PDB file of C-alpha atoms in Angstrom:
ATOM      1  CA  UNK A  17       0.000   0.000   0.000  1.00  0.00           C
ATOM      2  CA  UNK A  18       1.027   3.620   0.046  1.00  0.00           C
ATOM      3  CA  UNK A  19       2.859   5.589  -2.596  1.00  0.00           C
ATOM      4  CA  UNK A  20       6.311   6.228  -4.008  1.00  0.00           C
ATOM      5  CA  UNK A  21       7.625   9.388  -5.612  1.00  0.00           C
ATOM      6  CA  UNK A  22      11.011   9.605  -7.325  1.00  0.00           C
ATOM      7  CA  UNK A  23      13.017  12.729  -8.116  1.00  0.00           C
ATOM      8  CA  UNK A  24      16.427  13.779  -9.355  1.00  0.00           C
ATOM      9  CA  UNK A  25      18.619  16.381  -7.667  1.00  0.00           C
ATOM     10  CA  UNK A  26      22.019  17.750  -8.576  1.00  0.00           C
ATOM     11  CA  UNK A  27      24.827  18.713  -6.202  1.00  0.00           C
ATOM     12  CA  UNK A  28      26.987  21.530  -7.602  1.00  0.00           C
ATOM     13  CA  UNK A  29      30.763  21.029  -7.668  1.00  0.00           C
ATOM     14  CA  UNK A  30      33.166  23.626  -6.298  1.00  0.00           C
ATOM     15  CA  UNK A  31      36.881  24.251  -6.641  1.00  0.00           C
ATOM     16  CA  UNK A  32      38.622  25.449  -3.458  1.00  0.00           C
ATOM     17  CA  UNK A  33      41.975  26.943  -2.495  1.00  0.00           C
ATOM     18  CA  UNK A  34      44.821  25.140  -0.723  1.00  0.00           C
ATOM     19  CA  UNK A  35      47.303  27.737   0.522  1.00  0.00           C
ATOM     20  CA  UNK A  36      48.676  27.002   4.037  1.00  0.00           C
ATOM     21  CA  UNK A  37      46.213  26.726   6.904  1.00  0.00           C
ATOM     22  CA  UNK A  38      45.492  29.692   9.149  1.00  0.00           C
ATOM     23  CA  UNK A  39      46.463  32.358   6.611  1.00  0.00           C
ATOM     24  CA  UNK A  40      45.066  33.639   3.301  1.00  0.00           C
ATOM     25  CA  UNK A  41      41.580  32.670   4.564  1.00  0.00           C
ATOM     26  CA  UNK A  42      41.958  29.240   2.987  1.00  0.00           C
ATOM     27  CA  UNK A  43      40.470  27.731   6.137  1.00  0.00           C
ATOM     28  CA  UNK A  44      36.779  27.259   5.368  1.00  0.00           C
ATOM     29  CA  UNK A  45      35.525  27.127   8.942  1.00  0.00           C
ATOM     30  CA  UNK A  46      34.573  30.779   8.440  1.00  0.00           C
ATOM     31  CA  UNK A  47      32.503  32.375   5.673  1.00  0.00           C
ATOM     32  CA  UNK A  48      35.404  33.690   3.616  1.00  0.00           C
ATOM     33  CA  UNK A  49      37.080  30.555   2.284  1.00  0.00           C
ATOM     34  CA  UNK A  50      37.703  31.130  -1.447  1.00  0.00           C
ATOM     35  CA  UNK A  51      35.697  28.824  -3.698  1.00  0.00           C
ATOM     36  CA  UNK A  52      34.404  28.742  -7.279  1.00  0.00           C
ATOM     37  CA  UNK A  53      31.311  27.043  -8.636  1.00  0.00           C
ATOM     38  CA  UNK A  54      32.675  24.875 -11.459  1.00  0.00           C
ATOM     39  CA  UNK A  55      30.989  25.902 -14.703  1.00  0.00           C
ATOM     40  CA  UNK A  56      31.510  24.734 -18.296  1.00  0.00           C
ATOM     41  CA  UNK A  57      33.739  26.880 -20.477  1.00  0.00           C
ATOM     42  CA  UNK A  58      35.512  28.807 -17.717  1.00  0.00           C
ATOM     43  CA  UNK A  59      38.761  27.508 -16.276  1.00  0.00           C
ATOM     44  CA  UNK A  60      42.490  27.932 -15.714  1.00  0.00           C
ATOM     45  CA  UNK A  61      44.584  25.356 -17.579  1.00  0.00           C
ATOM     46  CA  UNK A  62      43.181  22.113 -19.020  1.00  0.00           C
ATOM     47  CA  UNK A  63      42.070  20.444 -15.759  1.00  0.00           C
ATOM     48  CA  UNK A  64      39.840  21.329 -12.837  1.00  0.00           C
ATOM     49  CA  UNK A  65      38.799  19.137  -9.911  1.00  0.00           C
ATOM     50  CA  UNK A  66      36.134  19.503  -7.278  1.00  0.00           C
ATOM     51  CA  UNK A  67      36.492  19.516  -3.500  1.00  0.00           C
ATOM     52  CA  UNK A  68      33.895  19.620  -0.783  1.00  0.00           C
ATOM     53  CA  UNK A  69      36.004  22.029   1.246  1.00  0.00           C
ATOM     54  CA  UNK A  70      39.330  23.833   1.189  1.00  0.00           C
ATOM     55  CA  UNK A  71      42.396  21.605   1.573  1.00  0.00           C
ATOM     56  CA  UNK A  72      45.025  23.916   3.075  1.00  0.00           C
ATOM     57  CA  UNK A  73      48.529  22.454   3.085  1.00  0.00           C
ATOM     58  CA  UNK A  74      52.064  23.682   3.838  1.00  0.00           C
ATOM     59  CA  UNK A  75      53.114  23.413   0.186  1.00  0.00           C
ATOM     60  CA  UNK A  76      49.811  24.627  -1.330  1.00  0.00           C
ATOM     61  CA  UNK A  77      49.255  21.250  -2.970  1.00  0.00           C
ATOM     62  CA  UNK A  78      46.436  19.831  -0.846  1.00  0.00           C
ATOM     63  CA  UNK A  79      43.945  19.479  -3.675  1.00  0.00           C
ATOM     64  CA  UNK A  80      46.618  17.953  -5.918  1.00  0.00           C
ATOM     65  CA  UNK A  81      47.173  15.007  -3.588  1.00  0.00           C
ATOM     66  CA  UNK A  82      43.559  14.046  -2.897  1.00  0.00           C
ATOM     67  CA  UNK A  83      43.222  11.448  -5.653  1.00  0.00           C
ATOM     68  CA  UNK A  84      41.870  13.885  -8.228  1.00  0.00           C
ATOM     69  CA  UNK A  85      43.789  15.250 -11.208  1.00  0.00           C
ATOM     70  CA  UNK A  86      46.334  17.955 -10.433  1.00  0.00           C
ATOM     71  CA  UNK A  87      44.436  21.082 -11.454  1.00  0.00           C
ATOM     72  CA  UNK A  88      47.211  23.545 -10.627  1.00  0.00           C
ATOM     73  CA  UNK A  89      48.203  23.431 -14.281  1.00  0.00           C
ATOM     74  CA  UNK A  90      47.385  26.814 -15.755  1.00  0.00           C
ATOM     75  CA  UNK A  91      49.949  29.230 -14.289  1.00  0.00           C
ATOM     76  CA  UNK A  92      53.602  29.647 -15.254  1.00  0.00           C
ATOM     77  CA  UNK A  93      55.459  31.157 -12.323  1.00  0.00           C
ATOM     78  CA  UNK A  94      58.403  33.476 -13.034  1.00  0.00           C
ATOM     79  CA  UNK A  95      61.810  31.815 -12.889  1.00  0.00           C
ATOM     80  CA  UNK A  96      63.428  34.908 -11.375  1.00  0.00           C
ATOM     81  CA  UNK A  97      61.855  37.332  -8.902  1.00  0.00           C
ATOM     82  CA  UNK A  98      63.950  40.319  -7.863  1.00  0.00           C
ATOM     83  CA  UNK A  99      62.828  43.209  -5.629  1.00  0.00           C
ATOM     84  CA  UNK A 100      62.495  46.415  -7.633  1.00  0.00           C
ATOM     85  CA  UNK A 101      62.309  44.609 -10.973  1.00  0.00           C
ATOM     86  CA  UNK A 102      59.341  43.751 -13.238  1.00  0.00           C
ATOM     87  CA  UNK A 103      57.903  40.257 -12.954  1.00  0.00           C
ATOM     88  CA  UNK A 104      55.356  38.428 -15.093  1.00  0.00           C
ATOM     89  CA  UNK A 105      52.916  35.652 -14.219  1.00  0.00           C
ATOM     90  CA  UNK A 106      51.531  33.829 -17.277  1.00  0.00           C
ATOM     91  CA  UNK A 107      48.053  32.297 -17.075  1.00  0.00           C
ATOM     92  CA  UNK A 108      46.629  29.864 -19.616  1.00  0.00           C
ATOM     93  CA  UNK A 109      42.843  29.911 -19.504  1.00  0.00           C
ATOM     94  CA  UNK A 110      39.596  29.375 -21.335  1.00  0.00           C
ATOM     95  CA  UNK A 111      36.462  31.508 -21.385  1.00  0.00           C
ATOM     96  CA  UNK A 112      33.606  30.291 -23.562  1.00  0.00           C
ATOM     97  CA  UNK A 113      31.007  31.047 -20.904  1.00  0.00           C
ATOM     98  CA  UNK A 114      29.166  33.640 -22.971  1.00  0.00           C
ATOM     99  CA  UNK A 115      30.264  36.467 -20.659  1.00  0.00           C
ATOM    100  CA  UNK A 116      33.335  38.604 -20.141  1.00  0.00           C
ATOM    101  CA  UNK A 117      35.510  37.305 -17.297  1.00  0.00           C
ATOM    102  CA  UNK A 118      38.394  38.644 -15.214  1.00  0.00           C
ATOM    103  CA  UNK A 119      41.606  36.880 -14.237  1.00  0.00           C
ATOM    104  CA  UNK A 120      43.097  37.969 -10.914  1.00  0.00           C
ATOM    105  CA  UNK A 121      46.614  37.307  -9.647  1.00  0.00           C
ATOM    106  CA  UNK A 122      47.265  38.011  -5.964  1.00  0.00           C
ATOM    107  CA  UNK A 123      50.816  37.902  -4.546  1.00  0.00           C
ATOM    108  CA  UNK A 124      51.646  38.321  -0.845  1.00  0.00           C
ATOM    109  CA  UNK A 125      54.864  40.252  -1.426  1.00  0.00           C
ATOM    110  CA  UNK A 126      55.505  41.087   2.230  1.00  0.00           C
ATOM    111  CA  UNK A 127      54.609  37.647   3.569  1.00  0.00           C
ATOM    112  CA  UNK A 128      52.052  38.859   6.099  1.00  0.00           C
ATOM    113  CA  UNK A 129      49.440  36.232   5.237  1.00  0.00           C
ATOM    114  CA  UNK A 130      47.042  38.381   3.213  1.00  0.00           C
ATOM    115  CA  UNK A 131      46.761  40.075  -0.169  1.00  0.00           C
ATOM    116  CA  UNK A 132      45.657  43.482   1.095  1.00  0.00           C
ATOM    117  CA  UNK A 133      48.808  45.542   0.573  1.00  0.00           C
ATOM    118  CA  UNK A 134      49.945  47.766  -2.306  1.00  0.00           C
ATOM    119  CA  UNK A 135      50.845  46.066  -5.602  1.00  0.00           C
ATOM    120  CA  UNK A 136      49.527  42.694  -4.409  1.00  0.00           C
ATOM    121  CA  UNK A 137      46.807  42.358  -7.078  1.00  0.00           C
ATOM    122  CA  UNK A 138      46.936  42.238 -10.876  1.00  0.00           C
ATOM    123  CA  UNK A 139      43.859  41.874 -13.088  1.00  0.00           C
ATOM    124  CA  UNK A 140      43.098  41.458 -16.765  1.00  0.00           C
ATOM    125  CA  UNK A 141      39.844  41.230 -18.697  1.00  0.00           C
ATOM    126  CA  UNK A 142      39.192  37.970 -20.549  1.00  0.00           C
ATOM    127  CA  UNK A 143      36.849  38.237 -23.509  1.00  0.00           C
ATOM    128  CA  UNK A 144      34.289  35.547 -24.235  1.00  0.00           C
ATOM    129  CA  UNK A 145      35.566  33.121 -26.860  1.00  0.00           C
ATOM    130  CA  UNK A 146      39.083  32.785 -25.447  1.00  0.00           C
ATOM    131  CA  UNK A 147      40.197  29.159 -25.795  1.00  0.00           C
ATOM    132  CA  UNK A 148      43.527  28.216 -24.312  1.00  0.00           C
ATOM    133  CA  UNK A 149      44.497  31.880 -24.300  1.00  0.00           C
ATOM    134  CA  UNK A 150      47.742  32.998 -22.666  1.00  0.00           C
ATOM    135  CA  UNK A 151      47.443  36.082 -20.470  1.00  0.00           C
ATOM    136  CA  UNK A 152      50.484  37.837 -19.020  1.00  0.00           C
ATOM    137  CA  UNK A 153      50.053  39.806 -15.798  1.00  0.00           C
ATOM    138  CA  UNK A 154      53.038  42.023 -15.033  1.00  0.00           C
ATOM    139  CA  UNK A 155      53.923  44.154 -12.030  1.00  0.00           C
ATOM    140  CA  UNK A 156      57.014  45.514 -10.306  1.00  0.00           C
ATOM    141  CA  UNK A 157      58.189  43.606  -7.258  1.00  0.00           C
ATOM    142  CA  UNK A 158      58.275  45.983  -4.266  1.00  0.00           C
ATOM    143  CA  UNK A 159      61.728  46.809  -2.950  1.00  0.00           C
ATOM    144  CA  UNK A 160      60.406  45.803   0.468  1.00  0.00           C
ATOM    145  CA  UNK A 161      59.349  42.324  -0.652  1.00  0.00           C
ATOM    146  CA  UNK A 162      60.228  39.567   1.806  1.00  0.00           C
ATOM    147  CA  UNK A 163      63.019  37.206   0.785  1.00  0.00           C
ATOM    148  CA  UNK A 164      63.853  33.580   1.544  1.00  0.00           C
ATOM    149  CA  UNK A 165      60.357  32.691   2.759  1.00  0.00           C
ATOM    150  CA  UNK A 166      57.363  31.129   1.023  1.00  0.00           C
ATOM    151  CA  UNK A 167      54.938  33.732  -0.330  1.00  0.00           C
ATOM    152  CA  UNK A 168      51.371  32.911  -1.328  1.00  0.00           C
ATOM    153  CA  UNK A 169      50.138  33.359  -4.904  1.00  0.00           C
ATOM    154  CA  UNK A 170      46.432  33.045  -5.668  1.00  0.00           C
ATOM    155  CA  UNK A 171      45.015  33.108  -9.211  1.00  0.00           C
ATOM    156  CA  UNK A 172      41.252  33.354  -9.716  1.00  0.00           C
ATOM    157  CA  UNK A 173      39.100  33.430 -12.855  1.00  0.00           C
ATOM    158  CA  UNK A 174      35.448  34.463 -12.742  1.00  0.00           C
ATOM    159  CA  UNK A 175      32.790  36.541 -14.459  1.00  0.00           C
ATOM    160  CA  UNK A 176      32.615  38.470 -11.181  1.00  0.00           C
ATOM    161  CA  UNK A 177      34.593  41.633 -11.946  1.00  0.00           C
ATOM    162  CA  UNK A 178      34.772  42.760  -8.304  1.00  0.00           C
ATOM    163  CA  UNK A 179      36.256  39.585  -6.842  1.00  0.00           C
ATOM    164  CA  UNK A 180      38.788  39.750  -4.023  1.00  0.00           C
ATOM    165  CA  UNK A 181      41.207  37.085  -2.774  1.00  0.00           C
ATOM    166  CA  UNK A 182      38.633  35.579  -0.399  1.00  0.00           C
ATOM    167  CA  UNK A 183      35.060  34.378  -0.456  1.00  0.00           C
ATOM    168  CA  UNK A 184      32.910  32.463  -2.939  1.00  0.00           C
ATOM    169  CA  UNK A 185      32.791  33.146  -6.666  1.00  0.00           C
ATOM    170  CA  UNK A 186      29.765  32.357  -8.861  1.00  0.00           C
ATOM    171  CA  UNK A 187      31.871  30.501 -11.437  1.00  0.00           C
ATOM    172  CA  UNK A 188      35.387  29.812 -12.700  1.00  0.00           C
ATOM    173  CA  UNK A 189      38.417  28.355 -10.945  1.00  0.00           C
ATOM    174  CA  UNK A 190      41.043  29.066  -8.291  1.00  0.00           C
ATOM    175  CA  UNK A 191      44.692  27.967  -8.310  1.00  0.00           C
ATOM    176  CA  UNK A 192      47.087  28.510  -5.380  1.00  0.00           C
ATOM    177  CA  UNK A 193      50.893  28.479  -5.449  1.00  0.00           C
ATOM    178  CA  UNK A 194      53.924  29.405  -3.367  1.00  0.00           C
ATOM    179  CA  UNK A 195      56.957  31.362  -4.562  1.00  0.00           C
ATOM    180  CA  UNK A 196      60.185  32.456  -2.890  1.00  0.00           C
ATOM    181  CA  UNK A 197      62.354  35.502  -3.583  1.00  0.00           C
ATOM    182  CA  UNK A 198      66.083  34.843  -3.164  1.00  0.00           C
ATOM    183  CA  UNK A 199      68.115  37.357  -1.169  1.00  0.00           C
ATOM    184  CA  UNK A 200      71.073  39.171  -2.773  1.00  0.00           C
ATOM    185  CA  UNK A 201      73.960  41.263  -1.489  1.00  0.00           C
ATOM    186  CA  UNK A 202      74.797  44.337  -3.605  1.00  0.00           C
ATOM    187  CA  UNK A 203      77.698  46.765  -3.839  1.00  0.00           C
ATOM    188  CA  UNK A 204      77.547  50.385  -2.690  1.00  0.00           C
ATOM    189  CA  UNK A 205      80.496  52.236  -4.227  1.00  0.00           C
ATOM    190  CA  UNK A 206      79.739  55.817  -5.388  1.00  0.00           C
ATOM    191  CA  UNK A 207      76.812  56.254  -7.753  1.00  0.00           C
ATOM    192  CA  UNK A 208      77.409  56.484 -11.500  1.00  0.00           C
ATOM    193  CA  UNK A 209      80.790  54.751 -11.481  1.00  0.00           C
ATOM    194  CA  UNK A 210      82.105  51.245 -10.809  1.00  0.00           C
ATOM    195  CA  UNK A 211      78.866  49.883 -12.295  1.00  0.00           C
ATOM    196  CA  UNK A 212      77.290  49.909  -8.837  1.00  0.00           C
ATOM    197  CA  UNK A 213      74.121  51.342 -10.379  1.00  0.00           C
ATOM    198  CA  UNK A 214      71.661  48.461 -10.783  1.00  0.00           C
ATOM    199  CA  UNK A 215      69.499  50.024 -13.481  1.00  0.00           C
ATOM    200  CA  UNK A 216      71.678  48.266 -16.063  1.00  0.00           C
ATOM    201  CA  UNK A 217      72.552  44.573 -16.395  1.00  0.00           C
ATOM    202  CA  UNK A 218      76.016  44.773 -14.819  1.00  0.00           C
ATOM    203  CA  UNK A 219      75.354  45.878 -11.239  1.00  0.00           C
ATOM    204  CA  UNK A 220      77.431  43.591  -8.985  1.00  0.00           C
ATOM    205  CA  UNK A 221      75.304  41.286  -6.864  1.00  0.00           C
ATOM    206  CA  UNK A 222      75.662  37.956  -5.051  1.00  0.00           C
ATOM    207  CA  UNK A 223      73.016  35.397  -4.243  1.00  0.00           C
ATOM    208  CA  UNK A 224      73.355  34.922  -0.490  1.00  0.00           C
ATOM    209  CA  UNK A 225      74.165  31.269   0.215  1.00  0.00           C
ATOM    210  CA  UNK A 226      74.833  29.535   3.551  1.00  0.00           C
ATOM    211  CA  UNK A 227      78.484  28.950   4.395  1.00  0.00           C
ATOM    212  CA  UNK A 228      79.952  31.434   1.924  1.00  0.00           C
ATOM    213  CA  UNK A 229      80.711  34.985   3.001  1.00  0.00           C
ATOM    214  CA  UNK A 230      83.233  37.714   3.773  1.00  0.00           C
ATOM    215  CA  UNK A 231      83.495  38.436   7.479  1.00  0.00           C
ATOM    216  CA  UNK A 232      80.963  37.333  10.057  1.00  0.00           C
ATOM    217  CA  UNK A 233      77.940  39.221   8.659  1.00  0.00           C
TER     218      UNK A 233
END
């Protein structure tokens, strides 16, 4: 006796960040964990995987080691990052969503665990119809950038043109990375002679390495 009724429901899939826990608001116990509703035709790189929550990890690879495909595959990090010099992050992405999108690159230059300081955001408009397009986002590394520590990099793609580094996005994808800026020692002989001036290619500098130095400091 009785009755049966059958229905179908759909659970949306989200992509989440994985920068280290406790900073960058990756922790999703609060309302600001960054996430993107996965939507067709809008993504960074060829792959995207879904998580039910953020997977913060010390090396920003939590969602690459969860059994799903490695979806941190759309960003080419710069091989050299030098304070005071231009730097370019290259993003390979697709937008066939039918709307204009924006790609955001956030870099925590001073290593304080957020992306709220000057020069820590770059954006570029992505027209509809872009398929496997390469977008270069360039900025100048602050002279005060922190060296020899891991700095968070967050790249987001969405049709939301007011997106910040935190919180949910209505579509698109998020990819998190870590970079490190090596520390150099430079000369300081009088300006304009001895090639001490670093505006050209020949300013004398040394990559600081453990166990190799002149004097105790």
